[in-house]
């Protein structure tokens, strides 16, 4: 069960990083520069790197996260996804 939780945890962090940093990285690449865009891109990349680091350095049999924490993390990333969809639809 811990291995499954570790994979859900790291996958959720990667998804959050992509949802936060993806659209802003595209804006930076297309030439639109601002401090908030740069900070969101760095933050999204940081989340993805943290997930990879956690996956590589953590023993799956020793990983532990409370079920409520995992549910809250998944819920927060779902809200990030909704926000990203609304951001892209609105032309931001």
PDB file of N, CA and C in Angstrom:
ATOM      1  N   UNK A   1       0.820  -1.206   0.000  1.00  0.00           N
ATOM      2  CA  UNK A   1       0.000   0.000   0.000  1.00  0.00           C
ATOM      3  C   UNK A   1       0.865   1.272   0.000  1.00  0.00           C
ATOM      4  N   UNK A   2       2.019   1.216   0.710  1.00  0.00           N
ATOM      5  CA  UNK A   2       2.872   2.399   0.750  1.00  0.00           C
ATOM      6  C   UNK A   2       3.421   2.733  -0.637  1.00  0.00           C
ATOM      7  N   UNK A   3       3.737   1.698  -1.420  1.00  0.00           N
ATOM      8  CA  UNK A   3       4.255   1.931  -2.764  1.00  0.00           C
ATOM      9  C   UNK A   3       3.216   2.655  -3.614  1.00  0.00           C
ATOM     10  N   UNK A   4       1.956   2.240  -3.500  1.00  0.00           N
ATOM     11  CA  UNK A   4       0.873   2.882  -4.240  1.00  0.00           C
ATOM     12  C   UNK A   4       0.718   4.335  -3.797  1.00  0.00           C
ATOM     13  N   UNK A   5       0.784   4.574  -2.481  1.00  0.00           N
ATOM     14  CA  UNK A   5       0.673   5.945  -1.974  1.00  0.00           C
ATOM     15  C   UNK A   5       1.827   6.808  -2.461  1.00  0.00           C
ATOM     16  N   UNK A   6       3.035   6.246  -2.500  1.00  0.00           N
ATOM     17  CA  UNK A   6       4.188   7.001  -2.981  1.00  0.00           C
ATOM     18  C   UNK A   6       4.006   7.389  -4.447  1.00  0.00           C
ATOM     19  N   UNK A   7       3.507   6.476  -5.251  1.00  0.00           N
ATOM     20  CA  UNK A   7       3.308   6.788  -6.667  1.00  0.00           C
ATOM     21  C   UNK A   7       2.187   7.803  -6.874  1.00  0.00           C
ATOM     22  N   UNK A   8       1.124   7.697  -6.105  1.00  0.00           N
ATOM     23  CA  UNK A   8       0.050   8.702  -6.182  1.00  0.00           C
ATOM     24  C   UNK A   8       0.588  10.067  -5.761  1.00  0.00           C
ATOM     25  N   UNK A   9       1.355  10.098  -4.686  1.00  0.00           N
ATOM     26  CA  UNK A   9       1.926  11.338  -4.164  1.00  0.00           C
ATOM     27  C   UNK A   9       2.831  12.010  -5.200  1.00  0.00           C
ATOM     28  N   UNK A  10       3.768  11.249  -5.758  1.00  0.00           N
ATOM     29  CA  UNK A  10       4.702  11.852  -6.708  1.00  0.00           C
ATOM     30  C   UNK A  10       4.024  12.216  -8.026  1.00  0.00           C
ATOM     31  N   UNK A  11       3.087  11.396  -8.467  1.00  0.00           N
ATOM     32  CA  UNK A  11       2.351  11.725  -9.697  1.00  0.00           C
ATOM     33  C   UNK A  11       1.545  12.996  -9.517  1.00  0.00           C
ATOM     34  N   UNK A  12       0.955  13.161  -8.350  1.00  0.00           N
ATOM     35  CA  UNK A  12       0.173  14.365  -8.072  1.00  0.00           C
ATOM     36  C   UNK A  12       1.074  15.594  -8.042  1.00  0.00           C
ATOM     37  N   UNK A  13       2.274  15.471  -7.457  1.00  0.00           N
ATOM     38  CA  UNK A  13       3.193  16.603  -7.447  1.00  0.00           C
ATOM     39  C   UNK A  13       3.640  16.975  -8.860  1.00  0.00           C
ATOM     40  N   UNK A  14       3.919  15.982  -9.672  1.00  0.00           N
ATOM     41  CA  UNK A  14       4.309  16.257 -11.069  1.00  0.00           C
ATOM     42  C   UNK A  14       3.158  16.944 -11.812  1.00  0.00           C
ATOM     43  N   UNK A  15       1.942  16.429 -11.622  1.00  0.00           N
ATOM     44  CA  UNK A  15       0.777  17.040 -12.287  1.00  0.00           C
ATOM     45  C   UNK A  15       0.596  18.487 -11.832  1.00  0.00           C
ATOM     46  N   UNK A  16       0.780  18.738 -10.544  1.00  0.00           N
ATOM     47  CA  UNK A  16       0.681  20.116 -10.050  1.00  0.00           C
ATOM     48  C   UNK A  16       1.744  21.009 -10.657  1.00  0.00           C
ATOM     49  N   UNK A  17       2.958  20.492 -10.778  1.00  0.00           N
ATOM     50  CA  UNK A  17       4.025  21.271 -11.385  1.00  0.00           C
ATOM     51  C   UNK A  17       3.747  21.601 -12.838  1.00  0.00           C
ATOM     52  N   UNK A  18       3.218  20.625 -13.557  1.00  0.00           N
ATOM     53  CA  UNK A  18       2.879  20.855 -14.965  1.00  0.00           C
ATOM     54  C   UNK A  18       1.742  21.868 -15.080  1.00  0.00           C
ATOM     55  N   UNK A  19       0.741  21.734 -14.228  1.00  0.00           N
ATOM     56  CA  UNK A  19      -0.402  22.644 -14.297  1.00  0.00           C
ATOM     57  C   UNK A  19      -0.038  24.067 -13.896  1.00  0.00           C
ATOM     58  N   UNK A  20       0.877  24.206 -12.955  1.00  0.00           N
ATOM     59  CA  UNK A  20       1.274  25.548 -12.520  1.00  0.00           C
ATOM     60  C   UNK A  20       2.295  26.156 -13.478  1.00  0.00           C
ATOM     61  N   UNK A  21       3.299  25.363 -13.852  1.00  0.00           N
ATOM     62  CA  UNK A  21       4.388  25.907 -14.648  1.00  0.00           C
ATOM     63  C   UNK A  21       4.223  25.807 -16.146  1.00  0.00           C
ATOM     64  N   UNK A  22       3.375  24.896 -16.616  1.00  0.00           N
ATOM     65  CA  UNK A  22       3.241  24.679 -18.054  1.00  0.00           C
ATOM     66  C   UNK A  22       2.772  25.887 -18.836  1.00  0.00           C
ATOM     67  N   UNK A  23       1.600  26.429 -18.513  1.00  0.00           N
ATOM     68  CA  UNK A  23       1.118  27.589 -19.278  1.00  0.00           C
ATOM     69  C   UNK A  23       2.034  28.809 -19.145  1.00  0.00           C
ATOM     70  N   UNK A  24       2.619  28.983 -17.961  1.00  0.00           N
ATOM     71  CA  UNK A  24       3.498  30.143 -17.794  1.00  0.00           C
ATOM     72  C   UNK A  24       4.807  29.950 -18.544  1.00  0.00           C
ATOM     73  N   UNK A  25       5.318  28.716 -18.603  1.00  0.00           N
ATOM     74  CA  UNK A  25       6.529  28.455 -19.387  1.00  0.00           C
ATOM     75  C   UNK A  25       6.262  28.749 -20.857  1.00  0.00           C
ATOM     76  N   UNK A  26       5.076  28.368 -21.331  1.00  0.00           N
ATOM     77  CA  UNK A  26       4.713  28.657 -22.723  1.00  0.00           C
ATOM     78  C   UNK A  26       4.691  30.169 -22.957  1.00  0.00           C
ATOM     79  N   UNK A  27       4.164  30.924 -21.994  1.00  0.00           N
ATOM     80  CA  UNK A  27       4.141  32.382 -22.128  1.00  0.00           C
ATOM     81  C   UNK A  27       5.555  32.948 -22.178  1.00  0.00           C
ATOM     82  N   UNK A  28       6.442  32.416 -21.333  1.00  0.00           N
ATOM     83  CA  UNK A  28       7.826  32.894 -21.341  1.00  0.00           C
ATOM     84  C   UNK A  28       8.514  32.572 -22.654  1.00  0.00           C
ATOM     85  N   UNK A  29       8.278  31.368 -23.176  1.00  0.00           N
ATOM     86  CA  UNK A  29       8.895  30.966 -24.439  1.00  0.00           C
ATOM     87  C   UNK A  29       8.392  31.828 -25.596  1.00  0.00           C
ATOM     88  N   UNK A  30       7.108  32.213 -25.538  1.00  0.00           N
ATOM     89  CA  UNK A  30       6.554  33.023 -26.620  1.00  0.00           C
ATOM     90  C   UNK A  30       6.932  34.498 -26.511  1.00  0.00           C
ATOM     91  N   UNK A  31       7.702  34.864 -25.488  1.00  0.00           N
ATOM     92  CA  UNK A  31       8.207  36.229 -25.402  1.00  0.00           C
ATOM     93  C   UNK A  31       7.512  37.128 -24.400  1.00  0.00           C
ATOM     94  N   UNK A  32       6.552  36.629 -23.694  1.00  0.00           N
ATOM     95  CA  UNK A  32       5.851  37.437 -22.687  1.00  0.00           C
ATOM     96  C   UNK A  32       6.563  37.262 -21.349  1.00  0.00           C
ATOM     97  N   UNK A  33       7.252  38.296 -20.897  1.00  0.00           N
ATOM     98  CA  UNK A  33       8.046  38.212 -19.678  1.00  0.00           C
ATOM     99  C   UNK A  33       7.441  39.055 -18.565  1.00  0.00           C
ATOM    100  N   UNK A  34       7.336  38.474 -17.373  1.00  0.00           N
ATOM    101  CA  UNK A  34       6.968  39.220 -16.178  1.00  0.00           C
ATOM    102  C   UNK A  34       7.433  38.422 -14.968  1.00  0.00           C
ATOM    103  N   UNK A  35       7.558  39.080 -13.858  1.00  0.00           N
ATOM    104  CA  UNK A  35       8.026  38.418 -12.641  1.00  0.00           C
ATOM    105  C   UNK A  35       7.068  37.317 -12.177  1.00  0.00           C
ATOM    106  N   UNK A  36       5.736  37.546 -12.166  1.00  0.00           N
ATOM    107  CA  UNK A  36       4.836  36.455 -11.764  1.00  0.00           C
ATOM    108  C   UNK A  36       4.941  35.223 -12.658  1.00  0.00           C
ATOM    109  N   UNK A  37       5.093  35.424 -13.965  1.00  0.00           N
ATOM    110  CA  UNK A  37       5.246  34.285 -14.878  1.00  0.00           C
ATOM    111  C   UNK A  37       6.526  33.517 -14.577  1.00  0.00           C
ATOM    112  N   UNK A  38       7.595  34.237 -14.333  1.00  0.00           N
ATOM    113  CA  UNK A  38       8.869  33.599 -14.031  1.00  0.00           C
ATOM    114  C   UNK A  38       8.793  32.814 -12.718  1.00  0.00           C
ATOM    115  N   UNK A  39       8.167  33.406 -11.708  1.00  0.00           N
ATOM    116  CA  UNK A  39       8.048  32.737 -10.411  1.00  0.00           C
ATOM    117  C   UNK A  39       7.192  31.481 -10.522  1.00  0.00           C
ATOM    118  N   UNK A  40       6.081  31.545 -11.245  1.00  0.00           N
ATOM    119  CA  UNK A  40       5.232  30.357 -11.413  1.00  0.00           C
ATOM    120  C   UNK A  40       5.955  29.264 -12.193  1.00  0.00           C
ATOM    121  N   UNK A  41       6.732  29.634 -13.196  1.00  0.00           N
ATOM    122  CA  UNK A  41       7.482  28.642 -13.964  1.00  0.00           C
ATOM    123  C   UNK A  41       8.522  27.963 -13.085  1.00  0.00           C
ATOM    124  N   UNK A  42       9.252  28.738 -12.308  1.00  0.00           N
ATOM    125  CA  UNK A  42      10.254  28.161 -11.411  1.00  0.00           C
ATOM    126  C   UNK A  42       9.578  27.283 -10.358  1.00  0.00           C
ATOM    127  N   UNK A  43       8.459  27.734  -9.822  1.00  0.00           N
ATOM    128  CA  UNK A  43       7.741  26.940  -8.829  1.00  0.00           C
ATOM    129  C   UNK A  43       7.230  25.621  -9.395  1.00  0.00           C
ATOM    130  N   UNK A  44       6.698  25.639 -10.601  1.00  0.00           N
ATOM    131  CA  UNK A  44       6.218  24.415 -11.242  1.00  0.00           C
ATOM    132  C   UNK A  44       7.350  23.437 -11.509  1.00  0.00           C
ATOM    133  N   UNK A  45       8.474  23.950 -11.981  1.00  0.00           N
ATOM    134  CA  UNK A  45       9.637  23.087 -12.206  1.00  0.00           C
ATOM    135  C   UNK A  45      10.158  22.534 -10.879  1.00  0.00           C
ATOM    136  N   UNK A  46      10.114  23.350  -9.836  1.00  0.00           N
ATOM    137  CA  UNK A  46      10.539  22.898  -8.515  1.00  0.00           C
ATOM    138  C   UNK A  46       9.671  21.767  -7.990  1.00  0.00           C
ATOM    139  N   UNK A  47       8.361  21.861  -8.207  1.00  0.00           N
ATOM    140  CA  UNK A  47       7.471  20.773  -7.794  1.00  0.00           C
ATOM    141  C   UNK A  47       7.798  19.477  -8.526  1.00  0.00           C
ATOM    142  N   UNK A  48       8.049  19.584  -9.807  1.00  0.00           N
ATOM    143  CA  UNK A  48       8.377  18.374 -10.574  1.00  0.00           C
ATOM    144  C   UNK A  48       9.703  17.773 -10.117  1.00  0.00           C
ATOM    145  N   UNK A  49      10.699  18.615  -9.876  1.00  0.00           N
ATOM    146  CA  UNK A  49      11.989  18.107  -9.400  1.00  0.00           C
ATOM    147  C   UNK A  49      11.869  17.492  -8.010  1.00  0.00           C
ATOM    148  N   UNK A  50      11.062  18.101  -7.150  1.00  0.00           N
ATOM    149  CA  UNK A  50      10.848  17.546  -5.811  1.00  0.00           C
ATOM    150  C   UNK A  50      10.178  16.175  -5.883  1.00  0.00           C
ATOM    151  N   UNK A  51       9.252  16.018  -6.806  1.00  0.00           N
ATOM    152  CA  UNK A  51       8.577  14.727  -6.965  1.00  0.00           C
ATOM    153  C   UNK A  51       9.550  13.659  -7.436  1.00  0.00           C
ATOM    154  N   UNK A  52      10.387  13.988  -8.400  1.00  0.00           N
ATOM    155  CA  UNK A  52      11.369  13.024  -8.901  1.00  0.00           C
ATOM    156  C   UNK A  52      12.367  12.673  -7.797  1.00  0.00           C
ATOM    157  N   UNK A  53      12.817  13.678  -7.047  1.00  0.00           N
ATOM    158  CA  UNK A  53      13.745  13.438  -5.948  1.00  0.00           C
ATOM    159  C   UNK A  53      13.120  12.528  -4.886  1.00  0.00           C
ATOM    160  N   UNK A  54      11.862  12.783  -4.542  1.00  0.00           N
ATOM    161  CA  UNK A  54      11.162  11.950  -3.567  1.00  0.00           C
ATOM    162  C   UNK A  54      11.026  10.523  -4.064  1.00  0.00           C
ATOM    163  N   UNK A  55      10.702  10.360  -5.312  1.00  0.00           N
ATOM    164  CA  UNK A  55      10.536   9.023  -5.877  1.00  0.00           C
ATOM    165  C   UNK A  55      11.853   8.247  -5.888  1.00  0.00           C
ATOM    166  N   UNK A  56      12.947   8.930  -6.202  1.00  0.00           N
ATOM    167  CA  UNK A  56      14.233   8.251  -6.299  1.00  0.00           C
ATOM    168  C   UNK A  56      14.876   7.976  -4.939  1.00  0.00           C
ATOM    169  N   UNK A  57      14.626   8.832  -3.958  1.00  0.00           N
ATOM    170  CA  UNK A  57      15.313   8.720  -2.664  1.00  0.00           C
ATOM    171  C   UNK A  57      14.502   8.039  -1.570  1.00  0.00           C
ATOM    172  N   UNK A  58      13.230   7.807  -1.787  1.00  0.00           N
ATOM    173  CA  UNK A  58      12.372   7.262  -0.734  1.00  0.00           C
ATOM    174  C   UNK A  58      12.187   5.763  -0.927  1.00  0.00           C
ATOM    175  N   UNK A  59      12.347   5.035   0.168  1.00  0.00           N
ATOM    176  CA  UNK A  59      12.068   3.606   0.153  1.00  0.00           C
ATOM    177  C   UNK A  59      10.549   3.434   0.156  1.00  0.00           C
ATOM    178  N   UNK A  60       9.994   2.812  -0.882  1.00  0.00           N
ATOM    179  CA  UNK A  60       8.531   2.692  -0.974  1.00  0.00           C
ATOM    180  C   UNK A  60       7.901   1.981   0.220  1.00  0.00           C
ATOM    181  N   UNK A  61       8.626   1.063   0.833  1.00  0.00           N
ATOM    182  CA  UNK A  61       8.068   0.331   1.967  1.00  0.00           C
ATOM    183  C   UNK A  61       8.035   1.167   3.246  1.00  0.00           C
ATOM    184  N   UNK A  62       8.800   2.261   3.283  1.00  0.00           N
ATOM    185  CA  UNK A  62       8.825   3.121   4.461  1.00  0.00           C
ATOM    186  C   UNK A  62       8.039   4.413   4.267  1.00  0.00           C
ATOM    187  N   UNK A  63       7.520   4.663   3.078  1.00  0.00           N
ATOM    188  CA  UNK A  63       6.778   5.899   2.810  1.00  0.00           C
ATOM    189  C   UNK A  63       5.459   5.889   3.557  1.00  0.00           C
ATOM    190  N   UNK A  64       5.138   7.022   4.143  1.00  0.00           N
ATOM    191  CA  UNK A  64       3.887   7.130   4.883  1.00  0.00           C
ATOM    192  C   UNK A  64       3.322   8.535   4.729  1.00  0.00           C
ATOM    193  N   UNK A  65       2.061   8.604   4.403  1.00  0.00           N
ATOM    194  CA  UNK A  65       1.338   9.868   4.356  1.00  0.00           C
ATOM    195  C   UNK A  65      -0.073   9.576   4.827  1.00  0.00           C
ATOM    196  N   UNK A  66      -0.623  10.442   5.683  1.00  0.00           N
ATOM    197  CA  UNK A  66      -1.997  10.200   6.132  1.00  0.00           C
ATOM    198  C   UNK A  66      -2.966  10.246   4.954  1.00  0.00           C
ATOM    199  N   UNK A  67      -3.983   9.399   4.973  1.00  0.00           N
ATOM    200  CA  UNK A  67      -4.958   9.400   3.859  1.00  0.00           C
ATOM    201  C   UNK A  67      -5.588  10.767   3.626  1.00  0.00           C
ATOM    202  N   UNK A  68      -5.846  11.518   4.698  1.00  0.00           N
ATOM    203  CA  UNK A  68      -6.443  12.849   4.510  1.00  0.00           C
ATOM    204  C   UNK A  68      -5.468  13.785   3.801  1.00  0.00           C
ATOM    205  N   UNK A  69      -4.180  13.655   4.092  1.00  0.00           N
ATOM    206  CA  UNK A  69      -3.181  14.483   3.409  1.00  0.00           C
ATOM    207  C   UNK A  69      -3.115  14.180   1.936  1.00  0.00           C
ATOM    208  N   UNK A  70      -3.210  12.908   1.602  1.00  0.00           N
ATOM    209  CA  UNK A  70      -3.184  12.510   0.194  1.00  0.00           C
ATOM    210  C   UNK A  70      -4.427  13.012  -0.537  1.00  0.00           C
ATOM    211  N   UNK A  71      -5.571  12.914   0.104  1.00  0.00           N
ATOM    212  CA  UNK A  71      -6.822  13.404  -0.497  1.00  0.00           C
ATOM    213  C   UNK A  71      -6.772  14.915  -0.675  1.00  0.00           C
ATOM    214  N   UNK A  72      -6.245  15.632   0.316  1.00  0.00           N
ATOM    215  CA  UNK A  72      -6.133  17.089   0.193  1.00  0.00           C
ATOM    216  C   UNK A  72      -5.176  17.481  -0.930  1.00  0.00           C
ATOM    217  N   UNK A  73      -4.076  16.750  -1.071  1.00  0.00           N
ATOM    218  CA  UNK A  73      -3.126  17.033  -2.142  1.00  0.00           C
ATOM    219  C   UNK A  73      -3.759  16.815  -3.517  1.00  0.00           C
ATOM    220  N   UNK A  74      -4.447  15.706  -3.670  1.00  0.00           N
ATOM    221  CA  UNK A  74      -5.120  15.420  -4.946  1.00  0.00           C
ATOM    222  C   UNK A  74      -6.193  16.481  -5.221  1.00  0.00           C
ATOM    223  N   UNK A  75      -6.945  16.869  -4.200  1.00  0.00           N
ATOM    224  CA  UNK A  75      -7.967  17.909  -4.369  1.00  0.00           C
ATOM    225  C   UNK A  75      -7.365  19.249  -4.758  1.00  0.00           C
ATOM    226  N   UNK A  76      -6.229  19.599  -4.147  1.00  0.00           N
ATOM    227  CA  UNK A  76      -5.574  20.867  -4.473  1.00  0.00           C
ATOM    228  C   UNK A  76      -5.086  20.873  -5.920  1.00  0.00           C
ATOM    229  N   UNK A  77      -4.557  19.758  -6.377  1.00  0.00           N
ATOM    230  CA  UNK A  77      -4.088  19.684  -7.762  1.00  0.00           C
ATOM    231  C   UNK A  77      -5.270  19.713  -8.733  1.00  0.00           C
ATOM    232  N   UNK A  78      -6.383  19.127  -8.343  1.00  0.00           N
ATOM    233  CA  UNK A  78      -7.588  19.222  -9.187  1.00  0.00           C
ATOM    234  C   UNK A  78      -8.040  20.674  -9.309  1.00  0.00           C
ATOM    235  N   UNK A  79      -7.962  21.420  -8.217  1.00  0.00           N
ATOM    236  CA  UNK A  79      -8.303  22.848  -8.284  1.00  0.00           C
ATOM    237  C   UNK A  79      -7.305  23.609  -9.160  1.00  0.00           C
ATOM    238  N   UNK A  80      -6.021  23.237  -9.085  1.00  0.00           N
ATOM    239  CA  UNK A  80      -5.030  23.847  -9.983  1.00  0.00           C
ATOM    240  C   UNK A  80      -5.374  23.559 -11.439  1.00  0.00           C
ATOM    241  N   UNK A  81      -5.811  22.340 -11.703  1.00  0.00           N
ATOM    242  CA  UNK A  81      -6.214  21.981 -13.063  1.00  0.00           C
ATOM    243  C   UNK A  81      -7.392  22.801 -13.534  1.00  0.00           C
ATOM    244  N   UNK A  82      -8.381  22.970 -12.677  1.00  0.00           N
ATOM    245  CA  UNK A  82      -9.540  23.791 -13.026  1.00  0.00           C
ATOM    246  C   UNK A  82      -9.117  25.232 -13.280  1.00  0.00           C
ATOM    247  N   UNK A  83      -8.258  25.758 -12.415  1.00  0.00           N
ATOM    248  CA  UNK A  83      -7.767  27.119 -12.605  1.00  0.00           C
ATOM    249  C   UNK A  83      -6.990  27.281 -13.892  1.00  0.00           C
ATOM    250  N   UNK A  84      -6.190  26.268 -14.231  1.00  0.00           N
ATOM    251  CA  UNK A  84      -5.418  26.324 -15.479  1.00  0.00           C
ATOM    252  C   UNK A  84      -6.335  26.296 -16.692  1.00  0.00           C
ATOM    253  N   UNK A  85      -7.341  25.449 -16.649  1.00  0.00           N
ATOM    254  CA  UNK A  85      -8.300  25.385 -17.758  1.00  0.00           C
ATOM    255  C   UNK A  85      -9.001  26.734 -17.920  1.00  0.00           C
ATOM    256  N   UNK A  86      -9.442  27.320 -16.830  1.00  0.00           N
ATOM    257  CA  UNK A  86     -10.123  28.621 -16.896  1.00  0.00           C
ATOM    258  C   UNK A  86      -9.164  29.711 -17.380  1.00  0.00           C
ATOM    259  N   UNK A  87      -7.905  29.641 -16.960  1.00  0.00           N
ATOM    260  CA  UNK A  87      -6.888  30.608 -17.398  1.00  0.00           C
ATOM    261  C   UNK A  87      -6.689  30.528 -18.910  1.00  0.00           C
ATOM    262  N   UNK A  88      -6.583  29.315 -19.432  1.00  0.00           N
ATOM    263  CA  UNK A  88      -6.349  29.123 -20.862  1.00  0.00           C
ATOM    264  C   UNK A  88      -7.581  29.524 -21.658  1.00  0.00           C
ATOM    265  N   UNK A  89      -8.766  29.172 -21.178  1.00  0.00           N
ATOM    266  CA  UNK A  89     -10.004  29.524 -21.880  1.00  0.00           C
ATOM    267  C   UNK A  89     -10.192  31.037 -21.955  1.00  0.00           C
ATOM    268  N   UNK A  90      -9.837  31.727 -20.858  1.00  0.00           N
ATOM    269  CA  UNK A  90     -10.037  33.178 -20.830  1.00  0.00           C
ATOM    270  C   UNK A  90      -8.996  33.932 -21.654  1.00  0.00           C
ATOM    271  N   UNK A  91      -8.039  33.197 -22.217  1.00  0.00           N
ATOM    272  CA  UNK A  91      -7.040  33.836 -23.074  1.00  0.00           C
ATOM    273  C   UNK A  91      -5.856  34.371 -22.307  1.00  0.00           C
ATOM    274  N   UNK A  92      -5.697  33.952 -21.047  1.00  0.00           N
ATOM    275  CA  UNK A  92      -4.596  34.461 -20.211  1.00  0.00           C
ATOM    276  C   UNK A  92      -3.326  33.838 -20.474  1.00  0.00           C
TER     277      UNK A  92
END
